[in-house]
Coordinates of C-alpha atoms in Angstrom, one line a residue:
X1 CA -16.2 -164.6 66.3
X2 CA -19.2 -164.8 64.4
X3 CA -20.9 -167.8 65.2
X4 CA -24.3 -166.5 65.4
X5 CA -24.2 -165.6 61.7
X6 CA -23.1 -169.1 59.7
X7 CA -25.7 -171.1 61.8
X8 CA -27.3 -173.5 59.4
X9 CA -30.7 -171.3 59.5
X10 CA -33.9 -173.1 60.2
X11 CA -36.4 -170.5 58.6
X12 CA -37.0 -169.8 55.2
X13 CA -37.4 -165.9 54.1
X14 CA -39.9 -165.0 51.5
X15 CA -41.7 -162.4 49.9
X16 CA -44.1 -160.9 52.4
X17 CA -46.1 -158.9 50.3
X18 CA -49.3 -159.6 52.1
X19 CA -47.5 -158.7 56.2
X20 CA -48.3 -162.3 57.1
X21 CA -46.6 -164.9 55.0
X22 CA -44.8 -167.3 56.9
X23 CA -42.4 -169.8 55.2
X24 CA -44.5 -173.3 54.7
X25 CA -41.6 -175.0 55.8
X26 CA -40.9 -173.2 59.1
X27 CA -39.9 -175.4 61.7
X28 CA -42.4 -175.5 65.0
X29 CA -42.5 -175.7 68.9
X30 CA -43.1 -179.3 68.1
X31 CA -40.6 -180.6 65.5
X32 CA -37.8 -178.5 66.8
X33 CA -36.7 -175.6 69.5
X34 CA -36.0 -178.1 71.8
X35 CA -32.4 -177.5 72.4
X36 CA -30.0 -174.1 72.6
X37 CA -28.6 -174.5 69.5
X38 CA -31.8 -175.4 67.3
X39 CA -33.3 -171.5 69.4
X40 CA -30.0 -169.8 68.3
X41 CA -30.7 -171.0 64.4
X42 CA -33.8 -169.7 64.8
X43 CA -33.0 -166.5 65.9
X44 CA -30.4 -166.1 63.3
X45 CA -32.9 -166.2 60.5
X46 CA -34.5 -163.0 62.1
X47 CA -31.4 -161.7 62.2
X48 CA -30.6 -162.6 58.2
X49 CA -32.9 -160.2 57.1
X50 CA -30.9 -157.2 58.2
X51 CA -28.1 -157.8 55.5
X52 CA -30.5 -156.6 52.9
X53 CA -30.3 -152.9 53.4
X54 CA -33.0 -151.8 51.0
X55 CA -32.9 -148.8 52.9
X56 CA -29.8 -147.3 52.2
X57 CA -30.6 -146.5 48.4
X58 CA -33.9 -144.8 49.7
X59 CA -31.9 -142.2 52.6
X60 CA -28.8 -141.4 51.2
X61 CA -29.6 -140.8 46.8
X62 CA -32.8 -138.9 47.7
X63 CA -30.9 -136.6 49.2
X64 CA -27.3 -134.1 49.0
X65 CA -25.1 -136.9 50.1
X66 CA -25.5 -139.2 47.2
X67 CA -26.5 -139.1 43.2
X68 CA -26.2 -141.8 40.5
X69 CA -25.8 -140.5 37.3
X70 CA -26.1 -141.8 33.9
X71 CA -22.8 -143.0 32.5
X72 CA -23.7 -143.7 29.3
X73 CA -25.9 -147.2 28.7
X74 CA -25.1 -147.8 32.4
X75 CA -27.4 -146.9 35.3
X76 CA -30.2 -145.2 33.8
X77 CA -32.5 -147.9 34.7
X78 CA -35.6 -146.1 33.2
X79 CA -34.6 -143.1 35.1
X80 CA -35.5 -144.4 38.5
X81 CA -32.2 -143.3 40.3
X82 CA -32.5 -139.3 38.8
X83 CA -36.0 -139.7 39.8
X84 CA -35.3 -140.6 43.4
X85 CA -32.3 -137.9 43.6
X86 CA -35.2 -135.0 42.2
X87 CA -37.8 -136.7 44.3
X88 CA -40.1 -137.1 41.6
X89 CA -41.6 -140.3 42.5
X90 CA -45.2 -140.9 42.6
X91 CA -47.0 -144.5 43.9
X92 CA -46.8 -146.3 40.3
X93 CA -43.1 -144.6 39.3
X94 CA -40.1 -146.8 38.6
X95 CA -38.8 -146.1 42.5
X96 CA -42.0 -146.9 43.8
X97 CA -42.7 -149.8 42.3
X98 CA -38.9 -150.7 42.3
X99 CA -36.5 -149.5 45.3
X100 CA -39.9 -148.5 47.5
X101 CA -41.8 -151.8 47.3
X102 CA -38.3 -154.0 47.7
X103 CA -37.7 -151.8 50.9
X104 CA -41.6 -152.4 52.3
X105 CA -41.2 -156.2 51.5
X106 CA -38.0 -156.5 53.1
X107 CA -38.8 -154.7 55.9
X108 CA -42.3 -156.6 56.5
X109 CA -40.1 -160.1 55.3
X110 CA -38.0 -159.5 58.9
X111 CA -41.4 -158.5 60.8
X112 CA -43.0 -162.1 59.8
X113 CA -39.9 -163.7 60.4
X114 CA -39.7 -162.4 63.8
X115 CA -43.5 -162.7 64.9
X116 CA -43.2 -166.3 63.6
X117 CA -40.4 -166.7 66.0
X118 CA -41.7 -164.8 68.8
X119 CA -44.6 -167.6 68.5
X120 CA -42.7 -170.8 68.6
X121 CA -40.7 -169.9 71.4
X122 CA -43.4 -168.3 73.8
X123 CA -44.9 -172.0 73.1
X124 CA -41.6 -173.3 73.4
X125 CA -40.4 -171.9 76.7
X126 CA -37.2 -172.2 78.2
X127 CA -34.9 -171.1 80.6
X128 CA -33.7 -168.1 78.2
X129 CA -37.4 -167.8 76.6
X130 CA -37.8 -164.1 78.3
X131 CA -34.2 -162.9 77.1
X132 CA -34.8 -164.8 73.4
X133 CA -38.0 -162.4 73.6
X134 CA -36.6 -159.3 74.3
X135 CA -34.1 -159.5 71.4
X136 CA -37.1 -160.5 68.9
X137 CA -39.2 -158.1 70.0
X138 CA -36.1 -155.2 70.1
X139 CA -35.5 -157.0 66.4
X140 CA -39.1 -156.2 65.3
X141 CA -39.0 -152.9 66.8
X142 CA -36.3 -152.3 64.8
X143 CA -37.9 -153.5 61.2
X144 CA -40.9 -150.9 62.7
X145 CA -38.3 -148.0 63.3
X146 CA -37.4 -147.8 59.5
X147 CA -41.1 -148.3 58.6
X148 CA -42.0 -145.6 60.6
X149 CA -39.6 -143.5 59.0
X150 CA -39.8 -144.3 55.6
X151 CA -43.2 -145.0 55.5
X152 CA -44.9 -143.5 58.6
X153 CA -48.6 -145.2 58.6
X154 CA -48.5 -148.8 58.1
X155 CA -50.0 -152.0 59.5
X156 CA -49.1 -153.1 63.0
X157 CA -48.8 -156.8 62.9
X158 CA -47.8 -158.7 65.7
X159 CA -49.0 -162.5 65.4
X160 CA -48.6 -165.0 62.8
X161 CA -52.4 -165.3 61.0
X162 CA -52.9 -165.1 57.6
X163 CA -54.8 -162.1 57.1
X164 CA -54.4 -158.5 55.8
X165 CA -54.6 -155.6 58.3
X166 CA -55.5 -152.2 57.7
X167 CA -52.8 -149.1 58.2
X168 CA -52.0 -147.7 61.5
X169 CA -51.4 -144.3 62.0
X170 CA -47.9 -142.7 62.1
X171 CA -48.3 -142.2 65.9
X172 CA -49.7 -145.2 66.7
X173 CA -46.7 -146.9 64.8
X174 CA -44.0 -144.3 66.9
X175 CA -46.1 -145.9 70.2
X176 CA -45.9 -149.3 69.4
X177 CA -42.2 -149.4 68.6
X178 CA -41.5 -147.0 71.6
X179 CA -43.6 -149.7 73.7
X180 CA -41.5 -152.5 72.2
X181 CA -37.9 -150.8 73.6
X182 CA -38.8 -150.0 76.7
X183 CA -40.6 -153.5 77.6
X184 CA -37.7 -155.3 76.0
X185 CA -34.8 -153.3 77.0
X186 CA -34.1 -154.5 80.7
X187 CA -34.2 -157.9 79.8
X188 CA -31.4 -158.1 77.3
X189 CA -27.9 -158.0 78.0
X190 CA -25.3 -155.3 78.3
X191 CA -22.9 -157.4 75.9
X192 CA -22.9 -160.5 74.4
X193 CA -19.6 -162.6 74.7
X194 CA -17.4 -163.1 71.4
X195 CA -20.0 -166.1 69.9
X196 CA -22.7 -163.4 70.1
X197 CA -21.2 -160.7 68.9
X198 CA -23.8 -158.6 66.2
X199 CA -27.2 -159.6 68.8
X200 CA -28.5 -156.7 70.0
X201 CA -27.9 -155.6 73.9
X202 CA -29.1 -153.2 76.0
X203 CA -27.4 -150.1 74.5
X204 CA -28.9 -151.3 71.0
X205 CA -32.4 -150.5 72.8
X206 CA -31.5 -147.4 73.8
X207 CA -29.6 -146.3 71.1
X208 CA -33.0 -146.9 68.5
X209 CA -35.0 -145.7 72.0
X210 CA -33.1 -141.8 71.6
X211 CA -33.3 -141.8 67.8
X212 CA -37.1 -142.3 68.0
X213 CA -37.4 -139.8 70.6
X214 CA -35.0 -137.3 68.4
X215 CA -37.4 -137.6 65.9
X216 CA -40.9 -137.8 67.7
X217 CA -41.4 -134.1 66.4
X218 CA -41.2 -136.0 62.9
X219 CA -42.2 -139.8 63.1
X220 CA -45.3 -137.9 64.7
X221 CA -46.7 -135.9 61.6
X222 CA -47.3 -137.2 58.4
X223 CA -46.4 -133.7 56.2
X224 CA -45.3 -130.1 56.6
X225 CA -42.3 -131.1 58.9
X226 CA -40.5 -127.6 58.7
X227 CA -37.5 -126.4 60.7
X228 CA -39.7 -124.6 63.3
X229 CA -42.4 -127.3 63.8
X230 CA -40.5 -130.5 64.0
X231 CA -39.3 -129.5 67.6
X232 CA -39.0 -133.2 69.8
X233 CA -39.4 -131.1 72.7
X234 CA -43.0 -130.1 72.1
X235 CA -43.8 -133.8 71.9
X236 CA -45.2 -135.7 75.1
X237 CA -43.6 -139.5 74.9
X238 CA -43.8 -142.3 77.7
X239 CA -43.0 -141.5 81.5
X240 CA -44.4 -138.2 81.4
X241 CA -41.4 -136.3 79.2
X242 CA -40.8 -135.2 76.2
X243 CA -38.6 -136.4 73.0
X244 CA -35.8 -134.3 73.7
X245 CA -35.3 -135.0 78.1
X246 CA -36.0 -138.6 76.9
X247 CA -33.4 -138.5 73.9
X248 CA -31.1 -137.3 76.5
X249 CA -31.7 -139.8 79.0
X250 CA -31.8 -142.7 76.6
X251 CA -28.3 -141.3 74.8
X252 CA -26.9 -141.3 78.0
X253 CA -27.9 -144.9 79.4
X254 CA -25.3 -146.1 76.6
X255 CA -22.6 -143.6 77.1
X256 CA -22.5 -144.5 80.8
X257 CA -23.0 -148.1 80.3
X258 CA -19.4 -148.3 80.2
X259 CA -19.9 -150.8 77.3
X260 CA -18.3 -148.3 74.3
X261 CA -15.9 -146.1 73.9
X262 CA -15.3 -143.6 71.0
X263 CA -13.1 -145.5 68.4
X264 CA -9.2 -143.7 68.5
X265 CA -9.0 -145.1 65.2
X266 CA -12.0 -143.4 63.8
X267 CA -11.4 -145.8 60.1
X268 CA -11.6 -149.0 61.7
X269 CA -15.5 -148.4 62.3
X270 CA -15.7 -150.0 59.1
X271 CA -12.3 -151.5 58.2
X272 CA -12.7 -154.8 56.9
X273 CA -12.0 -156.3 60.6
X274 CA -14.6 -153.8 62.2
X275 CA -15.9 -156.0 64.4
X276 CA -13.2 -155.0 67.3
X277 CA -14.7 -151.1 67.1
X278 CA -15.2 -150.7 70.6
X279 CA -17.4 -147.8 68.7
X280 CA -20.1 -149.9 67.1
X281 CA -23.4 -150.6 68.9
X282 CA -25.2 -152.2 66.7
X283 CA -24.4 -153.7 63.1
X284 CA -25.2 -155.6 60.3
X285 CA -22.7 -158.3 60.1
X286 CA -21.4 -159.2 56.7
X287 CA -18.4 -162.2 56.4
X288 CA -16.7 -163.1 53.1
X289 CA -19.2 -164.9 51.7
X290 CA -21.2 -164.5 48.9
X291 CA -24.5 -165.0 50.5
X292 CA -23.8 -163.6 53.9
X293 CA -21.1 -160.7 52.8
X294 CA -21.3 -157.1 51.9
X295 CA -21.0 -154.8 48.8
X296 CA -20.5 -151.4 49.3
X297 CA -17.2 -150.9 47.4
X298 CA -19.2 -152.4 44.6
X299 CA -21.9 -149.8 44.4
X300 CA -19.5 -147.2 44.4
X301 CA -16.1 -148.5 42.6
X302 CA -15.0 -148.5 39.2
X303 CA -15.4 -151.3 37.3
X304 CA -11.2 -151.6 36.2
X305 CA -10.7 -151.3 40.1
X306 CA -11.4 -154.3 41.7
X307 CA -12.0 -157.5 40.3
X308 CA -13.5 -160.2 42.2
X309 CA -15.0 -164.0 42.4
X310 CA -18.7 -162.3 40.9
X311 CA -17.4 -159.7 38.6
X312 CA -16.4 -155.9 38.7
X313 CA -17.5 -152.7 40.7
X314 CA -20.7 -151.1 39.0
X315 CA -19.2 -147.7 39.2
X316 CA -22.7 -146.6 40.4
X317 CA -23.2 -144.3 43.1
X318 CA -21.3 -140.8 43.6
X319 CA -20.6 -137.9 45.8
X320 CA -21.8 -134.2 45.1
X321 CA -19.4 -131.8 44.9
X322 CA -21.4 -129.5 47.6
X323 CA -20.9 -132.6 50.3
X324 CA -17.3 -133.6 49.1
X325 CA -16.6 -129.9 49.2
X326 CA -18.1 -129.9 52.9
X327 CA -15.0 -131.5 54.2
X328 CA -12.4 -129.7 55.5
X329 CA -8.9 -130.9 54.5
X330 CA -7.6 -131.3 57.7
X331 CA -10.2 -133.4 59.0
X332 CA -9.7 -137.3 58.9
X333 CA -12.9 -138.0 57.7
X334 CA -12.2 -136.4 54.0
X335 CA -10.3 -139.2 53.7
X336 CA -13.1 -141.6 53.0
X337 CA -13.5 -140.5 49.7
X338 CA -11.6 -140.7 46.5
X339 CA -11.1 -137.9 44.2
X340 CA -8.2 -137.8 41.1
X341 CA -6.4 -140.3 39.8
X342 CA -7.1 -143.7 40.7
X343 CA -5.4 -147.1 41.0
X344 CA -6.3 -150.7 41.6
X345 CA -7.1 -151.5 44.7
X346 CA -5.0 -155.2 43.6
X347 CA -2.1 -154.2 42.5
X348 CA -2.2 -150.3 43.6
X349 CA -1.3 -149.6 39.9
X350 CA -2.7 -147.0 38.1
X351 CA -6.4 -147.8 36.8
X352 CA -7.7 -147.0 33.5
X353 CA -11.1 -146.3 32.4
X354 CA -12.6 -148.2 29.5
X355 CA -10.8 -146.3 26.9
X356 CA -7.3 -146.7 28.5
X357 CA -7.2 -143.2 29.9
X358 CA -5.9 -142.6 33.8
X359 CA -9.2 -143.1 35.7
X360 CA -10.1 -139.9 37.1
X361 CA -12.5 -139.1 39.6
X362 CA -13.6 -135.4 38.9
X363 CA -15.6 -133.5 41.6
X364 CA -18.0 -131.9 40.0
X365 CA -21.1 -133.4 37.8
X366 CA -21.9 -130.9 35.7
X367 CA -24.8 -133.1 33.8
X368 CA -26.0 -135.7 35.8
X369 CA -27.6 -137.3 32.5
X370 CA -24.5 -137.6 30.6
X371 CA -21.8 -138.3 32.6
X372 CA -18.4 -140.3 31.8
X373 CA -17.1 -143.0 33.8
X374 CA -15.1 -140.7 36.1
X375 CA -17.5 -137.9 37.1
X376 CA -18.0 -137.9 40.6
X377 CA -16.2 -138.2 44.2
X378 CA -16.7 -142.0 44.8
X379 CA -17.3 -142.9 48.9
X380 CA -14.4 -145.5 50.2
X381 CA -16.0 -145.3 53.9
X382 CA -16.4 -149.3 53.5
X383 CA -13.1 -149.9 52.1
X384 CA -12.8 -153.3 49.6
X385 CA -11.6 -156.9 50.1
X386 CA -8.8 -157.3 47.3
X387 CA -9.3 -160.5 45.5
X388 CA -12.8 -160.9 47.4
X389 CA -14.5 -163.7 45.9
X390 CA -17.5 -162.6 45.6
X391 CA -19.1 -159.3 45.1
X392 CA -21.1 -159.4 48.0
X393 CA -18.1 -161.1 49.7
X394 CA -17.1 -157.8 51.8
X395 CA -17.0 -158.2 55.3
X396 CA -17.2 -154.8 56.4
X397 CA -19.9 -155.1 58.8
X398 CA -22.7 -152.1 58.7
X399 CA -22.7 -150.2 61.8
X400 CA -26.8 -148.5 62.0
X401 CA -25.3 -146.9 65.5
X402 CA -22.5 -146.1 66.8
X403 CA -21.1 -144.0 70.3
X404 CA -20.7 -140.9 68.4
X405 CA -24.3 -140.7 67.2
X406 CA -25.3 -140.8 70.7
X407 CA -23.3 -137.6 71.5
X408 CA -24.8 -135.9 68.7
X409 CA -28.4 -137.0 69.5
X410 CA -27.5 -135.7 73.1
X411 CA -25.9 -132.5 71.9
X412 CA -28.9 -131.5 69.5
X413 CA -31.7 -132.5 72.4
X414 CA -29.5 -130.4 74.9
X415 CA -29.5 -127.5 72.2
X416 CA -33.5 -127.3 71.6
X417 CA -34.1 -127.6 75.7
X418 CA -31.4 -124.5 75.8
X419 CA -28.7 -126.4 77.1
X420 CA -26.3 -124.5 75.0
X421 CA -22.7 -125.0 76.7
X422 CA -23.9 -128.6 77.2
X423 CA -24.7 -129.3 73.4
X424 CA -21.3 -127.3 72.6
X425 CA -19.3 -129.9 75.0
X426 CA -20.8 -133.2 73.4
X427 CA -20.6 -131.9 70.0
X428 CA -16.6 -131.3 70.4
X429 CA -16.5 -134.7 71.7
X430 CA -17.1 -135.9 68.3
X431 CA -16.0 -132.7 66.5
X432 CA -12.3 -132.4 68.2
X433 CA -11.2 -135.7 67.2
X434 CA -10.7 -136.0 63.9
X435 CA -8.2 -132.9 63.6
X436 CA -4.3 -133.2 65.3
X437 CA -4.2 -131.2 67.1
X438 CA -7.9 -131.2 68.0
X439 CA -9.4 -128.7 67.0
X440 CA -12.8 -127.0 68.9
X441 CA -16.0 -125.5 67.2
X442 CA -17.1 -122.2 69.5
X443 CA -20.8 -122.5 69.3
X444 CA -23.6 -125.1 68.9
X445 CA -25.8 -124.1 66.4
X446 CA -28.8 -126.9 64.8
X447 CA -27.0 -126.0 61.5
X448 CA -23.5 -127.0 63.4
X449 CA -25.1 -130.5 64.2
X450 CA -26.5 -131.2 61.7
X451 CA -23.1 -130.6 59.4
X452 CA -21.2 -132.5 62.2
X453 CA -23.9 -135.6 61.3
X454 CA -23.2 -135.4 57.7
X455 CA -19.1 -135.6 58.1
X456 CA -19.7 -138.0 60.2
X457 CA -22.0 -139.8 59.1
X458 CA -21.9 -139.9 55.5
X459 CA -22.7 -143.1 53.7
X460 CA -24.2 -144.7 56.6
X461 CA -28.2 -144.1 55.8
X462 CA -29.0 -141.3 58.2
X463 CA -29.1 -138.2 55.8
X464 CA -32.4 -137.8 54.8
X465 CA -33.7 -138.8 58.3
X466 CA -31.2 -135.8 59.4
X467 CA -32.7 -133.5 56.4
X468 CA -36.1 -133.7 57.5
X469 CA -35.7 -133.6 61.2
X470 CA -34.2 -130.3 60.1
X471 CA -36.6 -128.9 57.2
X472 CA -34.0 -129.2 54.5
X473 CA -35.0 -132.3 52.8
X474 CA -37.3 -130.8 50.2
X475 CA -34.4 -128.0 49.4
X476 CA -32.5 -127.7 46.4
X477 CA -28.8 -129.0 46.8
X478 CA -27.7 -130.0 43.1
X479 CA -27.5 -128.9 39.9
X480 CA -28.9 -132.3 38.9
X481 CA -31.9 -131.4 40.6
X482 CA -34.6 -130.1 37.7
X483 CA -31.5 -128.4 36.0
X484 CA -30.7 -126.2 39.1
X485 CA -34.9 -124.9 39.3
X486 CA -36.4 -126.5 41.7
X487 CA -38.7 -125.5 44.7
X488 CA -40.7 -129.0 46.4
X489 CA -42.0 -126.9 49.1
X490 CA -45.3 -127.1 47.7
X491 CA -45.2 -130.6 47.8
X492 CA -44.5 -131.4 52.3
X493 CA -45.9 -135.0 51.4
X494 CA -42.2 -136.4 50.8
X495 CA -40.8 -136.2 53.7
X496 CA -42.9 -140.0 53.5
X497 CA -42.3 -142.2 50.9
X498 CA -45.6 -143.6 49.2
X499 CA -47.3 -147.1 50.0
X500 CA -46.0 -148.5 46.6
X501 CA -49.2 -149.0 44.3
X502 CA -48.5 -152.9 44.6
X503 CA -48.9 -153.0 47.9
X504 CA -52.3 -151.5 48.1
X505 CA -53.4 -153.7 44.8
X506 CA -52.9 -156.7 47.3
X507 CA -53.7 -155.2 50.5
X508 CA -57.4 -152.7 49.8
X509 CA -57.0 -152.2 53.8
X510 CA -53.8 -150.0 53.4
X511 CA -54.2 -146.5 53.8
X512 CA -52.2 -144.1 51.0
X513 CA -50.0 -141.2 52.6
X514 CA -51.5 -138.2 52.1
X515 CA -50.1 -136.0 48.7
X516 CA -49.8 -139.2 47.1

């Protein structure tokens, strides 16, 4: 069930371009909160923000997974989405000013929501008020965790007045959010029954707690993040450790929770019924509903493949042929994307492009600037509603983490502490599955794990995160990519994104990241 999610919501989002907006006609501890039901609404708003994943455009298209070329009048968009594939963004550009500032407002959007909620029900009290708070504050921590990635040094705003704050720095953000987890974690539950499926538990915490600590070698530096320097191990975190033992330990809280178990059926992580992955610890639920429903097919499908109650697929976003070609044939996971002739996913006849030719999907992109409809491998990882009637009407829901992620996490912490027969045994966890019969890699190697994240995690927003933990984001990867010349290693800056220009037009306190 998903109760939680079609509560009539009581709170308002808007823009939240200043950090502190809070909607005018936001219920209070006063008029409302008074009952279990009027807390859960509540709650739920917080909760709405996550289904606009800003995000995703921003980690996978700025890096090898992902590339949307320009088929003909159709997505060239001022050339923002070459420019964020060849990183050539600055703080005014069209991505900055476009996908950048629409993640930063979303992002801040859920912050308010949930500080405004955090508010009402400290004043409003209760007998679940210190479990309600937990899961806010694990809510916030999360909004924090993606601005620390993406953004690094931004404000730390934690109450409800209407006033601009000044940047924090990139460690001071890390602190706050790893604060937030571990204060929160113990009070929320280890699952939810079926009308709470989607909050966050326990495992949620610690799932975001051993990603942050993966990456503390990273979210601790603002540039020249390189494959020797990013090391977690050499960074101190709470409790007197460091990011890998506590990646480990936090990795290992969920697998022994006994809560999750890796998915037999590795596809139905993201079948249209995903919510009974046993897999999935925390997602971003999506019903078939126009307003409360998904659309990756759409971003990806052709537009004679699918119709639906709000149109066609925009035939957008592609695969390179160096990722597509990563795949090994025998293993499962190829089968997420489609390559060669195509058919409707209605009527499973064969679809035509716009001149009445067999649609095609070709592997390679040899110009990335003039490319047909068919050019590129097309992800099918979130596979399509037929007849949905809307196109944001797929219920996929978005799993952020799932069990396998916390093997990996495990196996590359265990790697760097030289733990080498340990990383090999979690890595095959994940690794064996998807071949019959199984089929074992003999060593652990960082360029091992980090390949085993990207077949197993493509198209679920962790590649450039992955990239930079490793010192490969700023390598070349595509011909599409300054023509095939291209060296950004002169320019460590982008491993952050810049505080768009907008942003600091409205907000003089914020701070610009450095190269920028």
């Amino acid at each position: 069930m998903r109760a939680l999610f079609v509560v009539p919501l009581l709170i308002v989002g808007q823009s939240c371009t200043d950090l502190t907006e809070v909607p005018q006609d936001a219920l209070t501890p006063k008029n409302a909160f008074h009952t279990d039901a009027e807390v859960l609404a509540g709650v739920a708003g917080v909760y709405a923000n996550l289904r606009d994943i800003e995000f995703w455009e921003l980690n996978e298209v700025t890096t090898d997974e992902a590339i949307v070329p320009t088929r003909g009048n159709d997505w060239y968009d001022n050339g923002t989405w070459l420019e964020l594939h060849r990183q050539t963004w600055t703080a005014s550009s069209g991505t900055a000013l476009g996908n950048m500032n629409n993640a930063w407002n979303n992002l801040f959007s859920g912050v308010a929501k949930a500080n405004l909620m955090i508010d009402v029900i400290t004043k409003a009290g209760g007998t679940n008020a210190p479990r309600t708070l937990a899961e806010l504050r694990t809510l916030r921590a999360w909004h924090y965790y993606k601005l620390l990635d993406m953004f690094g040094n931004v404000p730390i705003v934690t109450g409800t007045a209407l006033k601009q704050y000044p940047s924090a720095t990139r460690s001071e953000v890390f602190a706050f959010v790893e604060k937030e987890l571990n204060e929160s974690r113990a009070a929320l539950p280890d699952k939810w029954d079926g009308s709470g499926y989607g909050r966050l538990t326990k495992g949620a915490a610690d799932a975001m707690l051993a990603s942050i600590y993966l990456n503390a070698g990273v979210f601790s530096k603002n540039t020249g993040v390189n494959a020797t320097s990013y090391n977690s191990c050499n960074v101190p975190v709470s409790g007197g450790t460091n990011g890998c033992a506590a990646a480990i330990a936090a990795a290992t809280r969920v697998i022994n929770s006994g809560v999750y178990t890796l998915n037999p059926d590795w596809k139905n992580n993201f079948a249209l019924n995903n919510e009974t992955s046993p897999e999935n610890i925390f997602v971003i639920v999506y019903v078939t509903d126009q307003a409360l429903g998904g659309n990756a097919p759409m971003r990806t499908l052709h537009y004679n493949q699918l119709n639906t109650g709000w149109g066609t697929p925009w035939n957008g976003v592609a695969t390179l042929a160096e990722t597509y070609n990563a795949f090994d044939p025998a293993d499962e996971r190829r089968g997420m994307f489609l390559q060669g002739p195509q058919n409707s996913f209605e009527t499973n006849a064969p679809a035509k492009d716009r001149t009445g030719a067999r649609l095609d999907f070709s592997i390679n992109i040899p110009d990335a600037t003039q490319a047909g409809e068919g050019i590129g491998v097309r992800f099918n990882k979130f596979p399509p509603l037929p007849n949905a009637p809307s196109g944001n009407g797929h219920p996929n829901d978005y799993p952020f983490f799932r069990l396998a992620e916390m093997y990996l996490i495990k196996a590359e912490a265990e790697l760097e502490l030289g733990q080498t027969a340990a990383a090999l045994t979690d890595l095959n966890l994940v690794h064996s599955r998807h071949f019959n019969p199984p089929q074992l890699l003999t060593t652990a190697s960082r360029d091992a794990i980090l390949k085993e994240r990207l077949l197993e995690f493509a198209a679920e927003g962790k590649r450039r995160t992955d990239l930079i933990r490793n010192g490969k984001y700023l390598n070349q990867w595509s011909t599409a990519m300054l023509n095939g010349k291209r060296d950004q290693s002169a320019k460590p800056w982008l491993i952050l994104f810049p505080v768009p220009a907008t942003q600091i037009s409205s907000n003089p306190l914020l701070k610009q990241n450095p190269g920028y």
